[in-house]
Amino acid sequence: MKKNLGLGLASAALFSLFSFSAQAQSPAEKVYVPHGKHDKYYAFLSGGYNGQIGVYGLPSGRLLKVIPVFSVFPMNGYGYSEETKAMLNTSYGWIPWGDTHHPELSQTDGVPDGRWLFINENNTPRVARIDLRTFETEEILEIPFSAGNHASSFITPNSEYITASTRFSIPIPQKDVPIAEYAKYFKGTITFVRADKPGKMDVAFQILVPGYDYDLAHCGKGPSNGWCFFTSYNTEQAHTLLEINASQKDKDFIAAVNWKRAEQCIAEGKYKEVETKYAHNYRPPEGDRFAKTEWKTKVKWIIPKECPGVIYYLPTPKSPHGVDVTPDGKYIIGGGKLATVIPIHSFDKMIKAIENKQFAGEVEGIPILKYEAINHCELPNPCLGPLHTEFDGRGLAYTSCFISSDVVIYDYQKCEIVGRVPTYYSVGHLMIPGGDSAKPWGEYLLPMNKITKDIFLPTGPELPHAGQLYDISADPRKTKPQLLLDVAELGEPHYAQAIPAELVAPKTLKIFELEKNNHPYVTKSEEEAKVVRKGNEVHVYMTAIRSHFTPDNIEGVKVGDTVYFHVTNIEQDWDIPHGFAVIGAKTSNILIMPGETLTIKWTPKAPGVYPFYCTDFCSALHQEMQGYVRVSPADAKVPIKYGTGDEMKTVQ
Amino acid sequence: MSWISRGLIALASLILIGVFFVPLWKITLWAPQYPEGLSMYIWVNKITGGNPHDLYNINLLNHYIGMKPIKPEEILELKIMPFIFGFFIVLGLITAITGNKKLLYTWVILFIIIGIIGIADFYRWEYDYGHNLDPRAPIKIPGVAYQPPLIGCKKLLNMEACSFPDKGAYIAVVSVLLGMIAAGIEKFRK
Ligand SMILES: [Cu+2]
């Protein structure tokens, strides 16, 4: 009896030990971040058609910040203020909107390092760099000779380059041709952008490729460092009803690009320099913090025929979407969205096939490798509609499946399925922190879905997108991942990235140093505040500090004037922004961080006295933080007069 | 004077050099919206913030209650104090070299007197800042003054204000104690 009891206790203890591993805590406990504690990861989710990036904390799923990148943002004046509007310049003109898809963290030795975040714009081809000290968009580069910049902005292991490409092939250079002559005129470009030199992002080179749809990319690492892989579909070269016409072939291609070979060809002069025009917009993190556009006029083209060895085609079933490289850099997984298998290519085999010239053909000087020669295995019966793959660092791959609405988990080396988890509903991209890098932090999995339906409280026809946070901290070979949370997302997150908070948080800025502010219209103290007329322009050099503007009374403005309010927030205290808004402004409000100067333009239309005020509840007397501008008729003789408090200054 | 007391007064003078390199006093303010605290250090010749902009921010907050801004360049004491400490260092060293007992007693007594005057002056300074308020201040609460404590903590509106001696003050105390021991040895040695 006694012995039995002992055995019972022991087995109970053993049982609890086992069950403790992953499921001991409830989902609620696993995602609850108590007051006084912070989330463990920053997650950066693209916002798709909102042109922004959403910054979330994981595991709580709380939205921490929206970073405007390619879209105007009246919340803080991005794109409206004089300092930021040049960020949206392109060769097509000033564009207030963009479509953000694939955020990518900067890497050192293949591991996210928390310096920068890059993201692409699909519609008017561009890439951007966000500084993770300020969480602000600092640099935007337009991609010339491109359309539908989708296979972007995937990074090389030491942040040398980010990728860009044409999802929509076009006549290159653009010209007026019949659409039906697609096959004759349309071409694609694969672009490498120099990424590791802040303020100097530029197109390093472009490779001119056949007119297919270049869809997604990922770069090699470890043994495959020096290569990047791009999926293509529509090798049928259809120009209409692609859903049928581009789904005919059994296999399309993954383009394997040897960028180190491309560097050689550039060094040897095996390129063609072509004239064009594209914008490089840069807002420096210090100094005047005034965005300026530099118009670039040249780009280097590599023609595959003239630079042998720069690109090969890997046949891949069928209309592949995602292409992902395993953390060890040895395997390349294609997500053939119409395929019944998941093809896993071997990098080793690919190199051998190239050495042994195991070619199945050639297109425009690009050798097509034999499928059997490069394929490691085909994962059988994976799911329906495989798209994207992330890795957990334990030899497992996680592929999202749109049609069957699940994630299939498998050992990519053994080609063996170990489990699957459902998504709600129709998953697109999925993300594991560091899951596309050489060292994933395999703790969480976030599939991001395209269809929401009944997951959240309904909000009319337009619903938020849902992501499911799974706990994968226990090996899915033994323990089924636990569903923790539905995350309500902004816009349509395509890809996402996440990084341990300790790699970013300690480096973030609290304020901008007023001393280092050398904006041309900075006002560093209230004594320096002034109003200056220059013809029809009136420049207000204004300070904001709790709880007043200087000056807060302004006279002498006339109908027909353009008034520039250059507002310097002279606070040097953490989390004390001031806002500025003036009645009738056709721009937006500006939200000025401590130590920063922002400028908003105002063109009053009729005589009167118009209020302005601080839009950020900055202090107990925030409501008192207001002022007036007197606007006189165009022919009035009212002198410029300004001040705050008792002292008014008059300019004769 | 014995070698021991000469050594002690020499040591007392030499460690006093340390007050030029560390703050004498620290005043810290906490409020619900300042979980990280705001602090200011009083040195022999300057006032600094615990963080680069703390003094600027303390002055900014103080304008709401009408407290005049703390401008280190206008505070007379910060100009005099270096000379006072310099004087004690030099006088102490002369005492040690000459071995003059009277000088030793003068050093100790003067140090104590100046110390008391200094603390009284600090109190007066705090009183002045805490009571001498702009009558047009936005926040006025009848009968409330904002004088920080000399030593200890006190709630001033939403702020918890704490004032404590810092390293420099401890050095001065150790220095005067050494001087007193030396004086004691001389007094009772026979
Ligand atoms: Cu304000």
PDB file of N, CA, C and O in Angstrom, chain A residues 511 513-515 524 545-548 570-574 576 619-621 646, chain B residues 33-36 38 52-54 56-58 60-61 63-64 136-139:
ATOM      1  N   ILE A 511      14.686  62.308 -26.269  1.00  0.00           N
ATOM      2  CA  ILE A 511      14.470  63.674 -26.760  1.00  0.00           C
ATOM      3  C   ILE A 511      15.482  63.930 -27.881  1.00  0.00           C
ATOM      4  O   ILE A 511      16.436  63.171 -28.041  1.00  0.00           O
ATOM      5  N   GLU A 513      18.343  66.648 -28.816  1.00  0.00           N
ATOM      6  CA  GLU A 513      19.094  67.684 -28.100  1.00  0.00           C
ATOM      7  C   GLU A 513      18.884  69.030 -28.792  1.00  0.00           C
ATOM      8  O   GLU A 513      19.241  69.196 -29.956  1.00  0.00           O
ATOM      9  N   LEU A 514      18.325  69.967 -28.049  1.00  0.00           N
ATOM     10  CA  LEU A 514      18.073  71.308 -28.592  1.00  0.00           C
ATOM     11  C   LEU A 514      19.374  71.945 -29.079  1.00  0.00           C
ATOM     12  O   LEU A 514      19.419  72.617 -30.101  1.00  0.00           O
ATOM     13  N   GLU A 515      20.437  71.688 -28.334  1.00  0.00           N
ATOM     14  CA  GLU A 515      21.742  72.257 -28.683  1.00  0.00           C
ATOM     15  C   GLU A 515      22.199  71.851 -30.085  1.00  0.00           C
ATOM     16  O   GLU A 515      22.864  72.614 -30.768  1.00  0.00           O
ATOM     17  N   LYS A 524      15.809  78.787 -30.330  1.00  0.00           N
ATOM     18  CA  LYS A 524      16.290  78.003 -29.190  1.00  0.00           C
ATOM     19  C   LYS A 524      15.857  78.548 -27.844  1.00  0.00           C
ATOM     20  O   LYS A 524      16.000  77.878 -26.829  1.00  0.00           O
ATOM     21  N   ILE A 545       6.660  75.655 -25.087  1.00  0.00           N
ATOM     22  CA  ILE A 545       7.096  75.049 -23.825  1.00  0.00           C
ATOM     23  C   ILE A 545       5.899  75.128 -22.896  1.00  0.00           C
ATOM     24  O   ILE A 545       5.045  76.006 -23.071  1.00  0.00           O
ATOM     25  N   ARG A 546       5.817  74.208 -21.932  1.00  0.00           N
ATOM     26  CA  ARG A 546       4.667  74.216 -21.033  1.00  0.00           C
ATOM     27  C   ARG A 546       4.503  75.578 -20.373  1.00  0.00           C
ATOM     28  O   ARG A 546       5.445  76.063 -19.754  1.00  0.00           O
ATOM     29  N   SER A 547       3.395  76.257 -20.480  1.00  0.00           N
ATOM     30  CA  SER A 547       2.210  75.967 -21.278  1.00  0.00           C
ATOM     31  C   SER A 547       1.901  77.180 -22.132  1.00  0.00           C
ATOM     32  O   SER A 547       0.842  77.783 -22.010  1.00  0.00           O
ATOM     33  N   HIS A 548       2.842  77.583 -22.978  1.00  0.00           N
ATOM     34  CA  HIS A 548       2.586  78.730 -23.854  1.00  0.00           C
ATOM     35  C   HIS A 548       3.458  78.682 -25.103  1.00  0.00           C
ATOM     36  O   HIS A 548       4.487  78.017 -25.130  1.00  0.00           O
ATOM     37  N   ILE A 570      10.940  73.633 -27.205  1.00  0.00           N
ATOM     38  CA  ILE A 570      12.183  73.838 -26.447  1.00  0.00           C
ATOM     39  C   ILE A 570      12.193  73.046 -25.137  1.00  0.00           C
ATOM     40  O   ILE A 570      13.039  73.266 -24.276  1.00  0.00           O
ATOM     41  N   GLU A 571      11.276  72.094 -25.009  1.00  0.00           N
ATOM     42  CA  GLU A 571      11.343  71.167 -23.872  1.00  0.00           C
ATOM     43  C   GLU A 571      12.558  70.251 -24.058  1.00  0.00           C
ATOM     44  O   GLU A 571      12.950  69.947 -25.178  1.00  0.00           O
ATOM     45  N   GLN A 572      13.110  69.795 -22.944  1.00  0.00           N
ATOM     46  CA  GLN A 572      14.151  68.761 -22.999  1.00  0.00           C
ATOM     47  C   GLN A 572      13.784  67.646 -22.029  1.00  0.00           C
ATOM     48  O   GLN A 572      14.628  67.059 -21.376  1.00  0.00           O
ATOM     49  N   ASP A 573      12.498  67.403 -21.949  1.00  0.00           N
ATOM     50  CA  ASP A 573      11.966  66.435 -20.990  1.00  0.00           C
ATOM     51  C   ASP A 573      11.329  65.290 -21.770  1.00  0.00           C
ATOM     52  O   ASP A 573      10.725  65.501 -22.818  1.00  0.00           O
ATOM     53  N   TRP A 574      11.486  64.101 -21.257  1.00  0.00           N
ATOM     54  CA  TRP A 574      10.979  62.891 -21.905  1.00  0.00           C
ATOM     55  C   TRP A 574       9.454  62.917 -22.017  1.00  0.00           C
ATOM     56  O   TRP A 574       8.773  63.207 -21.039  1.00  0.00           O
ATOM     57  N   ILE A 576       7.317  64.882 -23.638  1.00  0.00           N
ATOM     58  CA  ILE A 576       6.554  66.131 -23.616  1.00  0.00           C
ATOM     59  C   ILE A 576       6.541  66.714 -25.035  1.00  0.00           C
ATOM     60  O   ILE A 576       7.226  67.691 -25.323  1.00  0.00           O
ATOM     61  N   SER A 619       0.172  69.518 -20.461  1.00  0.00           N
ATOM     62  CA  SER A 619       0.379  69.982 -19.085  1.00  0.00           C
ATOM     63  C   SER A 619      -0.966  70.354 -18.479  1.00  0.00           C
ATOM     64  O   SER A 619      -1.985  70.381 -19.161  1.00  0.00           O
ATOM     65  N   ALA A 620      -0.948  70.688 -17.184  1.00  0.00           N
ATOM     66  CA  ALA A 620      -2.183  71.041 -16.484  1.00  0.00           C
ATOM     67  C   ALA A 620      -2.836  72.254 -17.145  1.00  0.00           C
ATOM     68  O   ALA A 620      -4.050  72.401 -17.121  1.00  0.00           O
ATOM     69  N   LEU A 621      -2.012  73.132 -17.729  1.00  0.00           N
ATOM     70  CA  LEU A 621      -2.555  74.341 -18.347  1.00  0.00           C
ATOM     71  C   LEU A 621      -2.484  74.261 -19.864  1.00  0.00           C
ATOM     72  O   LEU A 621      -2.324  75.263 -20.551  1.00  0.00           O
ATOM     73  N   ASP A 646       3.349  90.587 -21.467  1.00  0.00           N
ATOM     74  CA  ASP A 646       3.205  92.043 -21.478  1.00  0.00           C
ATOM     75  C   ASP A 646       3.951  92.709 -22.625  1.00  0.00           C
ATOM     76  O   ASP A 646       3.582  93.771 -23.085  1.00  0.00           O
TER      77      ASP A 646
ATOM     78  N   GLN B  33       4.040  61.431 -12.604  1.00  0.00           N
ATOM     79  CA  GLN B  33       4.452  61.457 -14.010  1.00  0.00           C
ATOM     80  C   GLN B  33       5.965  61.592 -14.183  1.00  0.00           C
ATOM     81  O   GLN B  33       6.457  61.729 -15.294  1.00  0.00           O
ATOM     82  N   TYR B  34       6.685  61.564 -13.079  1.00  0.00           N
ATOM     83  CA  TYR B  34       8.155  61.516 -13.145  1.00  0.00           C
ATOM     84  C   TYR B  34       8.668  60.281 -12.403  1.00  0.00           C
ATOM     85  O   TYR B  34       9.380  60.405 -11.413  1.00  0.00           O
ATOM     86  N   PRO B  35       8.297  59.094 -12.903  1.00  0.00           N
ATOM     87  CA  PRO B  35       8.735  57.873 -12.202  1.00  0.00           C
ATOM     88  C   PRO B  35      10.263  57.769 -12.165  1.00  0.00           C
ATOM     89  O   PRO B  35      10.810  57.154 -11.264  1.00  0.00           O
ATOM     90  N   GLU B  36      10.913  58.380 -13.157  1.00  0.00           N
ATOM     91  CA  GLU B  36      12.370  58.311 -13.222  1.00  0.00           C
ATOM     92  C   GLU B  36      13.002  59.353 -12.300  1.00  0.00           C
ATOM     93  O   GLU B  36      14.206  59.336 -12.076  1.00  0.00           O
ATOM     94  N   LEU B  38      13.498  63.556 -10.856  1.00  0.00           N
ATOM     95  CA  LEU B  38      14.312  64.679 -11.316  1.00  0.00           C
ATOM     96  C   LEU B  38      15.235  64.981 -10.152  1.00  0.00           C
ATOM     97  O   LEU B  38      14.799  65.018  -9.006  1.00  0.00           O
ATOM     98  N   PRO B  52      21.247  65.290 -17.741  1.00  0.00           N
ATOM     99  CA  PRO B  52      21.660  66.559 -18.352  1.00  0.00           C
ATOM    100  C   PRO B  52      20.631  67.699 -18.277  1.00  0.00           C
ATOM    101  O   PRO B  52      21.000  68.838 -18.098  1.00  0.00           O
ATOM    102  N   HIS B  53      19.329  67.384 -18.438  1.00  0.00           N
ATOM    103  CA  HIS B  53      18.363  68.480 -18.514  1.00  0.00           C
ATOM    104  C   HIS B  53      17.504  68.621 -17.262  1.00  0.00           C
ATOM    105  O   HIS B  53      16.503  69.329 -17.271  1.00  0.00           O
ATOM    106  N   ASP B  54      17.883  67.958 -16.169  1.00  0.00           N
ATOM    107  CA  ASP B  54      17.020  67.965 -14.978  1.00  0.00           C
ATOM    108  C   ASP B  54      16.808  69.368 -14.407  1.00  0.00           C
ATOM    109  O   ASP B  54      15.692  69.729 -14.025  1.00  0.00           O
ATOM    110  N   TYR B  56      16.936  72.259 -15.908  1.00  0.00           N
ATOM    111  CA  TYR B  56      16.055  72.960 -16.854  1.00  0.00           C
ATOM    112  C   TYR B  56      14.603  72.558 -16.609  1.00  0.00           C
ATOM    113  O   TYR B  56      13.700  73.390 -16.562  1.00  0.00           O
ATOM    114  N   ASN B  57      14.396  71.252 -16.390  1.00  0.00           N
ATOM    115  CA  ASN B  57      13.038  70.753 -16.195  1.00  0.00           C
ATOM    116  C   ASN B  57      12.482  71.121 -14.827  1.00  0.00           C
ATOM    117  O   ASN B  57      11.295  71.386 -14.683  1.00  0.00           O
ATOM    118  N   ILE B  58      13.340  71.139 -13.801  1.00  0.00           N
ATOM    119  CA  ILE B  58      12.886  71.546 -12.467  1.00  0.00           C
ATOM    120  C   ILE B  58      12.445  73.015 -12.525  1.00  0.00           C
ATOM    121  O   ILE B  58      11.368  73.369 -12.048  1.00  0.00           O
ATOM    122  N   LEU B  60      11.401  74.571 -15.095  1.00  0.00           N
ATOM    123  CA  LEU B  60      10.183  74.647 -15.896  1.00  0.00           C
ATOM    124  C   LEU B  60       8.959  74.332 -15.040  1.00  0.00           C
ATOM    125  O   LEU B  60       7.957  75.045 -15.060  1.00  0.00           O
ATOM    126  N   LEU B  61       9.057  73.265 -14.253  1.00  0.00           N
ATOM    127  CA  LEU B  61       7.918  72.889 -13.407  1.00  0.00           C
ATOM    128  C   LEU B  61       7.682  73.951 -12.342  1.00  0.00           C
ATOM    129  O   LEU B  61       6.543  74.269 -12.009  1.00  0.00           O
ATOM    130  N   HIS B  63       7.947  77.061 -12.456  1.00  0.00           N
ATOM    131  CA  HIS B  63       7.299  78.314 -12.875  1.00  0.00           C
ATOM    132  C   HIS B  63       5.799  78.279 -12.650  1.00  0.00           C
ATOM    133  O   HIS B  63       5.170  79.297 -12.476  1.00  0.00           O
ATOM    134  N   TYR B  64       5.223  77.074 -12.590  1.00  0.00           N
ATOM    135  CA  TYR B  64       3.782  76.981 -12.346  1.00  0.00           C
ATOM    136  C   TYR B  64       3.404  77.464 -10.949  1.00  0.00           C
ATOM    137  O   TYR B  64       2.321  77.974 -10.725  1.00  0.00           O
ATOM    138  N   ARG B 136       1.668  86.146  -9.246  1.00  0.00           N
ATOM    139  CA  ARG B 136       0.838  85.883 -10.429  1.00  0.00           C
ATOM    140  C   ARG B 136       0.980  84.433 -10.911  1.00  0.00           C
ATOM    141  O   ARG B 136       0.564  84.099 -12.019  1.00  0.00           O
ATOM    142  N   ALA B 137       1.535  83.593 -10.068  1.00  0.00           N
ATOM    143  CA  ALA B 137       1.714  82.188 -10.460  1.00  0.00           C
ATOM    144  C   ALA B 137       0.375  81.529 -10.748  1.00  0.00           C
ATOM    145  O   ALA B 137      -0.618  81.827 -10.084  1.00  0.00           O
ATOM    146  N   PRO B 138       0.315  80.627 -11.775  1.00  0.00           N
ATOM    147  CA  PRO B 138      -0.954  79.967 -12.084  1.00  0.00           C
ATOM    148  C   PRO B 138      -1.460  79.086 -10.947  1.00  0.00           C
ATOM    149  O   PRO B 138      -2.657  79.041 -10.688  1.00  0.00           O
ATOM    150  N   ILE B 139      -0.545  78.394 -10.256  1.00  0.00           N
ATOM    151  CA  ILE B 139      -0.994  77.511  -9.173  1.00  0.00           C
ATOM    152  C   ILE B 139      -0.691  78.202  -7.851  1.00  0.00           C
ATOM    153  O   ILE B 139       0.470  78.439  -7.517  1.00  0.00           O
TER     154      ILE B 139
END
